[in-house]
């Protein structure tokens, strides 16, 4: 199993969520996060004073999938989160050693269904 963490723009969340649902992905965790990469924040003016916003608000989506679904899910996220602008986000993939559904005690891929 693999855990996919995708950091994307806020306004792309619904597009990504709908695309993953259409692909049969049944569960995900969504967290509001802040950070920076190449975008490095921006400056804004509030009440006449200019200030720097160093940490840009983003959304992190976490999905755990069977190994066989990894490439399909990554492609779906890329296609639905893409704008072509700096700050579209990143995808990280890590190994998941075990998954257990608490209610039924199902383990492995069965716990993901």
GROMACS .gro file of N, CA, C and O in nm:
model
  452
    1UNK      N    1   0.084  -0.118   0.000
    1UNK     CA    2   0.000   0.000   0.000
    1UNK      C    3   0.088   0.124   0.000
    1UNK      O    4   0.198   0.122   0.053
    2UNK      N    5   0.033   0.231  -0.058
    2UNK     CA    6   0.105   0.357  -0.064
    2UNK      C    7   0.017   0.469  -0.007
    2UNK      O    8  -0.105   0.468  -0.025
    3UNK      N    9   0.083   0.563   0.058
    3UNK     CA   10   0.015   0.684   0.106
    3UNK      C   11   0.055   0.797   0.014
    3UNK      O   12   0.174   0.824  -0.005
    4UNK      N   13  -0.044   0.863  -0.043
    4UNK     CA   14  -0.021   0.976  -0.132
    4UNK      C   15  -0.062   1.102  -0.057
    4UNK      O   16  -0.175   1.112  -0.007
    5UNK      N   17   0.032   1.196  -0.047
    5UNK     CA   18   0.003   1.327   0.012
    5UNK      C   19   0.017   1.430  -0.099
    5UNK      O   20   0.124   1.441  -0.159
    6UNK      N   21  -0.090   1.501  -0.127
    6UNK     CA   22  -0.088   1.603  -0.232
    6UNK      C   23  -0.116   1.738  -0.169
    6UNK      O   24  -0.216   1.756  -0.101
    7UNK      N   25  -0.025   1.833  -0.192
    7UNK     CA   26  -0.043   1.970  -0.147
    7UNK      C   27  -0.090   2.049  -0.269
    7UNK      O   28  -0.017   2.058  -0.369
    8UNK      N   29  -0.211   2.104  -0.262
    8UNK     CA   30  -0.270   2.171  -0.379
    8UNK      C   31  -0.330   2.306  -0.340
    8UNK      O   32  -0.340   2.340  -0.222
    9UNK      N   33  -0.373   2.379  -0.441
    9UNK     CA   34  -0.440   2.507  -0.420
    9UNK      C   35  -0.581   2.483  -0.363
    9UNK      O   36  -0.647   2.385  -0.400
   10UNK      N   37  -0.627   2.577  -0.277
   10UNK     CA   38  -0.761   2.565  -0.217
   10UNK      C   39  -0.871   2.546  -0.321
   10UNK      O   40  -0.956   2.459  -0.306
   11UNK      N   41  -0.869   2.628  -0.424
   11UNK     CA   42  -0.980   2.627  -0.520
   11UNK      C   43  -0.982   2.505  -0.609
   11UNK      O   44  -1.079   2.482  -0.683
   12UNK      N   45  -0.880   2.421  -0.601
   12UNK     CA   46  -0.877   2.298  -0.679
   12UNK      C   47  -0.926   2.176  -0.601
   12UNK      O   48  -0.937   2.066  -0.655
   13UNK      N   49  -0.956   2.195  -0.473
   13UNK     CA   50  -0.996   2.082  -0.388
   13UNK      C   51  -1.117   2.009  -0.444
   13UNK      O   52  -1.116   1.886  -0.454
   14UNK      N   53  -1.222   2.081  -0.479
   14UNK     CA   54  -1.344   2.015  -0.528
   14UNK      C   55  -1.319   1.939  -0.658
   14UNK      O   56  -1.373   1.830  -0.677
   15UNK      N   57  -1.236   1.996  -0.746
   15UNK     CA   58  -1.202   1.928  -0.872
   15UNK      C   59  -1.128   1.796  -0.844
   15UNK      O   60  -1.160   1.693  -0.904
   16UNK      N   61  -1.031   1.801  -0.754
   16UNK     CA   62  -0.953   1.682  -0.721
   16UNK      C   63  -1.041   1.579  -0.652
   16UNK      O   64  -1.038   1.460  -0.686
   17UNK      N   65  -1.121   1.624  -0.558
   17UNK     CA   66  -1.210   1.533  -0.486
   17UNK      C   67  -1.307   1.464  -0.581
   17UNK      O   68  -1.327   1.342  -0.575
   18UNK      N   69  -1.368   1.539  -0.672
   18UNK     CA   70  -1.461   1.481  -0.769
   18UNK      C   71  -1.391   1.382  -0.861
   18UNK      O   72  -1.446   1.274  -0.892
   19UNK      N   73  -1.270   1.415  -0.906
   19UNK     CA   74  -1.196   1.326  -0.995
   19UNK      C   75  -1.157   1.196  -0.925
   19UNK      O   76  -1.167   1.088  -0.984
   20UNK      N   77  -1.114   1.206  -0.800
   20UNK     CA   78  -1.078   1.085  -0.725
   20UNK      C   79  -1.201   0.998  -0.699
   20UNK      O   80  -1.194   0.875  -0.709
   21UNK      N   81  -1.313   1.061  -0.668
   21UNK     CA   82  -1.437   0.987  -0.646
   21UNK      C   83  -1.478   0.915  -0.774
   21UNK      O   84  -1.519   0.798  -0.770
   22UNK      N   85  -1.466   0.984  -0.887
   22UNK     CA   86  -1.499   0.922  -1.017
   22UNK      C   87  -1.410   0.802  -1.046
   22UNK      O   88  -1.452   0.705  -1.108
   23UNK      N   89  -1.285   0.805  -0.997
   23UNK     CA   90  -1.190   0.695  -1.016
   23UNK      C   91  -1.211   0.582  -0.914
   23UNK      O   92  -1.138   0.485  -0.914
   24UNK      N   93  -1.308   0.598  -0.824
   24UNK     CA   94  -1.339   0.493  -0.728
   24UNK      C   95  -1.262   0.500  -0.598
   24UNK      O   96  -1.264   0.405  -0.519
   25UNK      N   97  -1.194   0.610  -0.573
   25UNK     CA   98  -1.122   0.627  -0.447
   25UNK      C   99  -1.225   0.664  -0.341
   25UNK      O  100  -1.294   0.764  -0.353
   26UNK      N  101  -1.234   0.583  -0.235
   26UNK     CA  102  -1.343   0.597  -0.140
   26UNK      C  103  -1.312   0.680  -0.017
   26UNK      O  104  -1.403   0.727   0.048
   27UNK      N  105  -1.187   0.699   0.016
   27UNK     CA  106  -1.157   0.772   0.138
   27UNK      C  107  -1.040   0.866   0.121
   27UNK      O  108  -0.948   0.840   0.044
   28UNK      N  109  -1.047   0.978   0.190
   28UNK     CA  110  -0.936   1.072   0.189
   28UNK      C  111  -0.945   1.160   0.312
   28UNK      O  112  -1.050   1.173   0.372
   29UNK      N  113  -0.832   1.217   0.349
   29UNK     CA  114  -0.826   1.312   0.459
   29UNK      C  115  -0.781   1.444   0.399
   29UNK      O  116  -0.687   1.448   0.320
   30UNK      N  117  -0.849   1.552   0.437
   30UNK     CA  118  -0.817   1.685   0.386
   30UNK      C  119  -0.783   1.775   0.504
   30UNK      O  120  -0.856   1.781   0.601
   31UNK      N  121  -0.669   1.844   0.493
   31UNK     CA  122  -0.622   1.933   0.598
   31UNK      C  123  -0.583   2.067   0.537
   31UNK      O  124  -0.520   2.070   0.431
   32UNK      N  125  -0.619   2.175   0.604
   32UNK     CA  126  -0.572   2.306   0.560
   32UNK      C  127  -0.432   2.326   0.616
   32UNK      O  128  -0.409   2.307   0.735
   33UNK      N  129  -0.338   2.362   0.529
   33UNK     CA  130  -0.198   2.379   0.568
   33UNK      C  131  -0.145   2.511   0.513
   33UNK      O  132  -0.209   2.575   0.430
   34UNK      N  133  -0.028   2.551   0.560
   34UNK     CA  134   0.039   2.670   0.508
   34UNK      C  135   0.186   2.637   0.488
   34UNK      O  136   0.245   2.564   0.566
   35UNK      N  137   0.243   2.694   0.384
   35UNK     CA  138   0.384   2.669   0.358
   35UNK      C  139   0.431   2.748   0.239
   35UNK      O  140   0.360   2.833   0.186
   36UNK      N  141   0.554   2.720   0.196
   36UNK     CA  142   0.605   2.785   0.076
   36UNK      C  143   0.706   2.695   0.008
   36UNK      O  144   0.766   2.609   0.069
   37UNK      N  145   0.718   2.716  -0.120
   37UNK     CA  146   0.818   2.648  -0.202
   37UNK      C  147   0.881   2.753  -0.290
   37UNK      O  148   0.925   2.857  -0.242
   38UNK      N  149   0.875   2.733  -0.419
   38UNK     CA  150   0.927   2.833  -0.512
   38UNK      C  151   0.844   2.959  -0.511
   38UNK      O  152   0.893   3.066  -0.545
   39UNK      N  153   0.718   2.946  -0.474
   39UNK     CA  154   0.627   3.061  -0.473
   39UNK      C  155   0.673   3.167  -0.372
   39UNK      O  156   0.657   3.285  -0.394
   40UNK      N  157   0.729   3.123  -0.261
   40UNK     CA  158   0.788   3.209  -0.158
   40UNK      C  159   0.695   3.320  -0.108
   40UNK      O  160   0.740   3.426  -0.070
   41UNK      N  161   0.566   3.296  -0.107
   41UNK     CA  162   0.474   3.395  -0.053
   41UNK      C  163   0.456   3.514  -0.146
   41UNK      O  164   0.494   3.512  -0.261
   42UNK      N  165   0.397   3.620  -0.091
   42UNK     CA  166   0.372   3.741  -0.169
   42UNK      C  167   0.351   3.858  -0.073
   42UNK      O  168   0.342   3.840   0.047
   43UNK      N  169   0.342   3.978  -0.128
   43UNK     CA  170   0.315   4.095  -0.044
   43UNK      C  171   0.173   4.142  -0.068
   43UNK      O  172   0.118   4.127  -0.177
   44UNK      N  173   0.112   4.195   0.036
   44UNK     CA  174  -0.023   4.249   0.030
   44UNK      C  175  -0.024   4.385   0.097
   44UNK      O  176   0.063   4.417   0.177
   45UNK      N  177  -0.126   4.463   0.065
   45UNK     CA  178  -0.142   4.593   0.129
   45UNK      C  179  -0.270   4.589   0.212
   45UNK      O  180  -0.376   4.552   0.162
   46UNK      N  181  -0.258   4.622   0.341
   46UNK     CA  182  -0.372   4.624   0.432
   46UNK      C  183  -0.372   4.759   0.504
   46UNK      O  184  -0.275   4.794   0.570
   47UNK      N  185  -0.480   4.834   0.484
   47UNK     CA  186  -0.494   4.968   0.544
   47UNK      C  187  -0.373   5.056   0.514
   47UNK      O  188  -0.320   5.125   0.602
   48UNK      N  189  -0.329   5.049   0.390
   48UNK     CA  190  -0.219   5.134   0.346
   48UNK      C  191  -0.080   5.084   0.378
   48UNK      O  192   0.018   5.142   0.333
   49UNK      N  193  -0.069   4.980   0.456
   49UNK     CA  194   0.064   4.927   0.493
   49UNK      C  195   0.090   4.799   0.415
   49UNK      O  196   0.004   4.711   0.405
   50UNK      N  197   0.209   4.789   0.359
   50UNK     CA  198   0.248   4.670   0.286
   50UNK      C  199   0.309   4.569   0.382
   50UNK      O  200   0.389   4.604   0.469
   51UNK      N  201   0.269   4.443   0.370
   51UNK     CA  202   0.327   4.338   0.453
   51UNK      C  203   0.345   4.211   0.371
   51UNK      O  204   0.282   4.193   0.268
   52UNK      N  205   0.432   4.126   0.418
   52UNK     CA  206   0.468   4.004   0.348
   52UNK      C  207   0.391   3.885   0.403
   52UNK      O  208   0.384   3.866   0.525
   53UNK      N  209   0.336   3.805   0.313
   53UNK     CA  210   0.271   3.679   0.351
   53UNK      C  211   0.369   3.569   0.311
   53UNK      O  212   0.379   3.533   0.194
   54UNK      N  213   0.446   3.520   0.409
   54UNK     CA  214   0.550   3.422   0.380
   54UNK      C  215   0.497   3.280   0.362
   54UNK      O  216   0.552   3.202   0.287
   55UNK      N  217   0.393   3.246   0.434
   55UNK     CA  218   0.337   3.111   0.427
   55UNK      C  219   0.205   3.116   0.350
   55UNK      O  220   0.110   3.180   0.393
   56UNK      N  221   0.201   3.048   0.238
   56UNK     CA  222   0.086   3.049   0.150
   56UNK      C  223  -0.013   2.941   0.194
   56UNK      O  224   0.028   2.827   0.217
   57UNK      N  225  -0.142   2.974   0.205
   57UNK     CA  226  -0.240   2.871   0.242
   57UNK      C  227  -0.260   2.770   0.128
   57UNK      O  228  -0.270   2.808   0.012
   58UNK      N  229  -0.262   2.644   0.164
   58UNK     CA  230  -0.283   2.534   0.070
   58UNK      C  231  -0.373   2.430   0.136
   58UNK      O  232  -0.411   2.443   0.252
   59UNK      N  233  -0.402   2.324   0.064
   59UNK     CA  234  -0.480   2.211   0.115
   59UNK      C  235  -0.396   2.086   0.096
   59UNK      O  236  -0.334   2.067  -0.009
   60UNK      N  237  -0.393   2.001   0.198
   60UNK     CA  238  -0.323   1.872   0.186
   60UNK      C  239  -0.427   1.761   0.183
   60UNK      O  240  -0.512   1.751   0.272
   61UNK      N  241  -0.419   1.679   0.080
   61UNK     CA  242  -0.506   1.562   0.065
   61UNK      C  243  -0.420   1.439   0.090
   61UNK      O  244  -0.312   1.425   0.033
   62UNK      N  245  -0.469   1.350   0.177
   62UNK     CA  246  -0.400   1.224   0.204
   62UNK      C  247  -0.490   1.110   0.161
   62UNK      O  248  -0.607   1.105   0.199
   63UNK      N  249  -0.434   1.018   0.084
   63UNK     CA  250  -0.508   0.902   0.034
   63UNK      C  251  -0.416   0.781   0.045
   63UNK      O  252  -0.299   0.789   0.009
   64UNK      N  253  -0.470   0.670   0.094
   64UNK     CA  254  -0.395   0.544   0.098
   64UNK      C  255  -0.459   0.450  -0.004
   64UNK      O  256  -0.581   0.430  -0.004
   65UNK      N  257  -0.375   0.396  -0.094
   65UNK     CA  258  -0.426   0.314  -0.203
   65UNK      C  259  -0.343   0.186  -0.216
   65UNK      O  260  -0.227   0.184  -0.176
   66UNK      N  261  -0.402   0.082  -0.274
   66UNK     CA  262  -0.323  -0.037  -0.307
   66UNK      C  263  -0.215   0.000  -0.409
   66UNK      O  264  -0.232   0.093  -0.489
   67UNK      N  265  -0.103  -0.071  -0.408
   67UNK     CA  266   0.008  -0.043  -0.499
   67UNK      C  267  -0.037  -0.033  -0.646
   67UNK      O  268   0.012   0.051  -0.721
   68UNK      N  269  -0.131  -0.119  -0.684
   68UNK     CA  270  -0.176  -0.124  -0.824
   68UNK      C  271  -0.245   0.006  -0.868
   68UNK      O  272  -0.248   0.036  -0.988
   69UNK      N  273  -0.300   0.083  -0.776
   69UNK     CA  274  -0.373   0.205  -0.809
   69UNK      C  275  -0.287   0.331  -0.806
   69UNK      O  276  -0.334   0.439  -0.840
   70UNK      N  277  -0.162   0.318  -0.765
   70UNK     CA  278  -0.078   0.435  -0.740
   70UNK      C  279  -0.067   0.529  -0.860
   70UNK      O  280  -0.098   0.648  -0.849
   71UNK      N  281  -0.023   0.479  -0.975
   71UNK     CA  282  -0.001   0.565  -1.091
   71UNK      C  283  -0.131   0.632  -1.138
   71UNK      O  284  -0.132   0.749  -1.175
   72UNK      N  285  -0.240   0.558  -1.136
   72UNK     CA  286  -0.370   0.611  -1.179
   72UNK      C  287  -0.415   0.726  -1.090
   72UNK      O  288  -0.462   0.829  -1.136
   73UNK      N  289  -0.395   0.710  -0.958
   73UNK     CA  290  -0.436   0.814  -0.863
   73UNK      C  291  -0.347   0.937  -0.877
   73UNK      O  292  -0.396   1.051  -0.878
   74UNK      N  293  -0.217   0.917  -0.893
   74UNK     CA  294  -0.126   1.030  -0.912
   74UNK      C  295  -0.164   1.107  -1.039
   74UNK      O  296  -0.173   1.231  -1.038
   75UNK      N  297  -0.188   1.037  -1.149
   75UNK     CA  298  -0.227   1.103  -1.274
   75UNK      C  299  -0.357   1.181  -1.257
   75UNK      O  300  -0.371   1.292  -1.309
   76UNK      N  301  -0.452   1.124  -1.185
   76UNK     CA  302  -0.580   1.192  -1.162
   76UNK      C  303  -0.560   1.321  -1.084
   76UNK      O  304  -0.619   1.424  -1.117
   77UNK      N  305  -0.477   1.317  -0.981
   77UNK     CA  306  -0.451   1.437  -0.901
   77UNK      C  307  -0.382   1.543  -0.987
   77UNK      O  308  -0.420   1.661  -0.985
   78UNK      N  309  -0.282   1.502  -1.064
   78UNK     CA  310  -0.210   1.596  -1.149
   78UNK      C  311  -0.306   1.664  -1.248
   78UNK      O  312  -0.307   1.786  -1.262
   79UNK      N  313  -0.387   1.585  -1.316
   79UNK     CA  314  -0.478   1.641  -1.416
   79UNK      C  315  -0.581   1.735  -1.355
   79UNK      O  316  -0.614   1.838  -1.414
   80UNK      N  317  -0.631   1.703  -1.237
   80UNK     CA  318  -0.738   1.785  -1.179
   80UNK      C  319  -0.687   1.904  -1.097
   80UNK      O  320  -0.760   1.999  -1.074
   81UNK      N  321  -0.560   1.902  -1.054
   81UNK     CA  322  -0.505   2.013  -0.974
   81UNK      C  323  -0.423   2.111  -1.058
   81UNK      O  324  -0.387   2.218  -1.012
   82UNK      N  325  -0.397   2.078  -1.183
   82UNK     CA  326  -0.308   2.156  -1.269
   82UNK      C  327  -0.368   2.290  -1.310
   82UNK      O  328  -0.484   2.297  -1.352
   83UNK      N  329  -0.290   2.398  -1.297
   83UNK     CA  330  -0.325   2.528  -1.354
   83UNK      C  331  -0.214   2.578  -1.446
   83UNK      O  332  -0.235   2.669  -1.524
   84UNK      N  333  -0.093   2.523  -1.432
   84UNK     CA  334   0.020   2.567  -1.511
   84UNK      C  335   0.098   2.681  -1.449
   84UNK      O  336   0.195   2.729  -1.506
   85UNK      N  337   0.056   2.726  -1.331
   85UNK     CA  338   0.121   2.838  -1.264
   85UNK      C  339   0.210   2.788  -1.151
   85UNK      O  340   0.187   2.679  -1.097
   86UNK      N  341   0.309   2.870  -1.113
   86UNK     CA  342   0.391   2.839  -0.997
   86UNK      C  343   0.298   2.827  -0.876
   86UNK      O  344   0.209   2.910  -0.857
   87UNK      N  345   0.317   2.724  -0.795
   87UNK     CA  346   0.233   2.705  -0.676
   87UNK      C  347   0.124   2.602  -0.692
   87UNK      O  348   0.036   2.589  -0.607
   88UNK      N  349   0.125   2.526  -0.804
   88UNK     CA  350   0.025   2.421  -0.823
   88UNK      C  351   0.034   2.313  -0.716
   88UNK      O  352  -0.064   2.249  -0.685
   89UNK      N  353   0.152   2.294  -0.657
   89UNK     CA  354   0.164   2.199  -0.548
   89UNK      C  355   0.263   2.088  -0.574
   89UNK      O  356   0.337   2.088  -0.671
   90UNK      N  357   0.258   1.990  -0.485
   90UNK     CA  358   0.349   1.874  -0.491
   90UNK      C  359   0.271   1.749  -0.449
   90UNK      O  360   0.173   1.756  -0.377
   91UNK      N  361   0.326   1.636  -0.491
   91UNK     CA  362   0.272   1.506  -0.450
   91UNK      C  363   0.387   1.427  -0.389
   91UNK      O  364   0.495   1.419  -0.448
   92UNK      N  365   0.362   1.368  -0.273
   92UNK     CA  366   0.461   1.284  -0.205
   92UNK      C  367   0.401   1.145  -0.188
   92UNK      O  368   0.283   1.131  -0.156
   93UNK      N  369   0.482   1.042  -0.207
   93UNK     CA  370   0.436   0.904  -0.194
   93UNK      C  371   0.525   0.833  -0.092
   93UNK      O  372   0.647   0.844  -0.098
   94UNK      N  373   0.461   0.762   0.001
   94UNK     CA  374   0.536   0.684   0.099
   94UNK      C  375   0.472   0.547   0.117
   94UNK      O  376   0.355   0.527   0.083
   95UNK      N  377   0.550   0.456   0.169
   95UNK     CA  378   0.504   0.318   0.191
   95UNK      C  379   0.419   0.313   0.318
   95UNK      O  380   0.450   0.377   0.417
   96UNK      N  381   0.312   0.234   0.313
   96UNK     CA  382   0.228   0.209   0.431
   96UNK      C  383   0.247   0.062   0.468
   96UNK      O  384   0.219  -0.027   0.388
   97UNK      N  385   0.293   0.037   0.589
   97UNK     CA  386   0.321  -0.100   0.632
   97UNK      C  387   0.193  -0.178   0.663
   97UNK      O  388   0.185  -0.297   0.637
   98UNK      N  389   0.093  -0.110   0.715
   98UNK     CA  390  -0.029  -0.180   0.755
   98UNK      C  391  -0.145  -0.082   0.763
   98UNK      O  392  -0.126   0.035   0.795
   99UNK      N  393  -0.265  -0.131   0.735
   99UNK     CA  394  -0.389  -0.055   0.753
   99UNK      C  395  -0.489  -0.148   0.820
   99UNK      O  396  -0.497  -0.266   0.785
  100UNK      N  397  -0.564  -0.096   0.916
  100UNK     CA  398  -0.663  -0.177   0.987
  100UNK      C  399  -0.791  -0.096   0.999
  100UNK      O  400  -0.790   0.019   1.043
  101UNK      N  401  -0.903  -0.156   0.957
  101UNK     CA  402  -1.035  -0.094   0.978
  101UNK      C  403  -1.078  -0.131   1.120
  101UNK      O  404  -1.091  -0.250   1.153
  102UNK      N  405  -1.096  -0.034   1.204
  102UNK     CA  406  -1.124  -0.058   1.345
  102UNK      C  407  -1.253  -0.137   1.365
  102UNK      O  408  -1.255  -0.234   1.441
  103UNK      N  409  -1.360  -0.100   1.296
  103UNK     CA  410  -1.490  -0.163   1.317
  103UNK      C  411  -1.489  -0.313   1.288
  103UNK      O  412  -1.542  -0.393   1.365
  104UNK      N  413  -1.426  -0.354   1.176
  104UNK     CA  414  -1.431  -0.494   1.134
  104UNK      C  415  -1.300  -0.570   1.154
  104UNK      O  416  -1.296  -0.690   1.132
  105UNK      N  417  -1.196  -0.497   1.189
  105UNK     CA  418  -1.063  -0.553   1.204
  105UNK      C  419  -1.003  -0.603   1.073
  105UNK      O  420  -0.907  -0.680   1.073
  106UNK      N  421  -1.058  -0.563   0.959
  106UNK     CA  422  -1.001  -0.598   0.830
  106UNK      C  423  -0.864  -0.530   0.818
  106UNK      O  424  -0.845  -0.420   0.868
  107UNK      N  425  -0.772  -0.598   0.750
  107UNK     CA  426  -0.638  -0.544   0.737
  107UNK      C  427  -0.597  -0.536   0.591
  107UNK      O  428  -0.661  -0.593   0.503
  108UNK      N  429  -0.487  -0.467   0.566
  108UNK     CA  430  -0.432  -0.455   0.432
  108UNK      C  431  -0.526  -0.387   0.335
  108UNK      O  432  -0.600  -0.295   0.371
  109UNK      N  433  -0.524  -0.432   0.208
  109UNK     CA  434  -0.607  -0.371   0.106
  109UNK      C  435  -0.756  -0.379   0.139
  109UNK      O  436  -0.833  -0.292   0.101
  110UNK      N  437  -0.797  -0.483   0.211
  110UNK     CA  438  -0.939  -0.498   0.248
  110UNK      C  439  -0.985  -0.382   0.338
  110UNK      O  440  -1.101  -0.342   0.335
  111UNK      N  441  -0.895  -0.327   0.417
  111UNK     CA  442  -0.930  -0.216   0.506
  111UNK      C  443  -0.949  -0.086   0.427
  111UNK      O  444  -1.008   0.009   0.479
  112UNK      N  445  -0.902  -0.082   0.302
  112UNK     CA  446  -0.915   0.038   0.221
  112UNK      C  447  -1.044   0.044   0.143
  112UNK      O  448  -1.081   0.149   0.092
  113UNK      N  449  -1.114  -0.067   0.130
  113UNK     CA  450  -1.236  -0.073   0.048
  113UNK      C  451  -1.358  -0.031   0.126
  113UNK      O  452  -1.369  -0.039   0.241
   0.00000   0.00000   0.00000
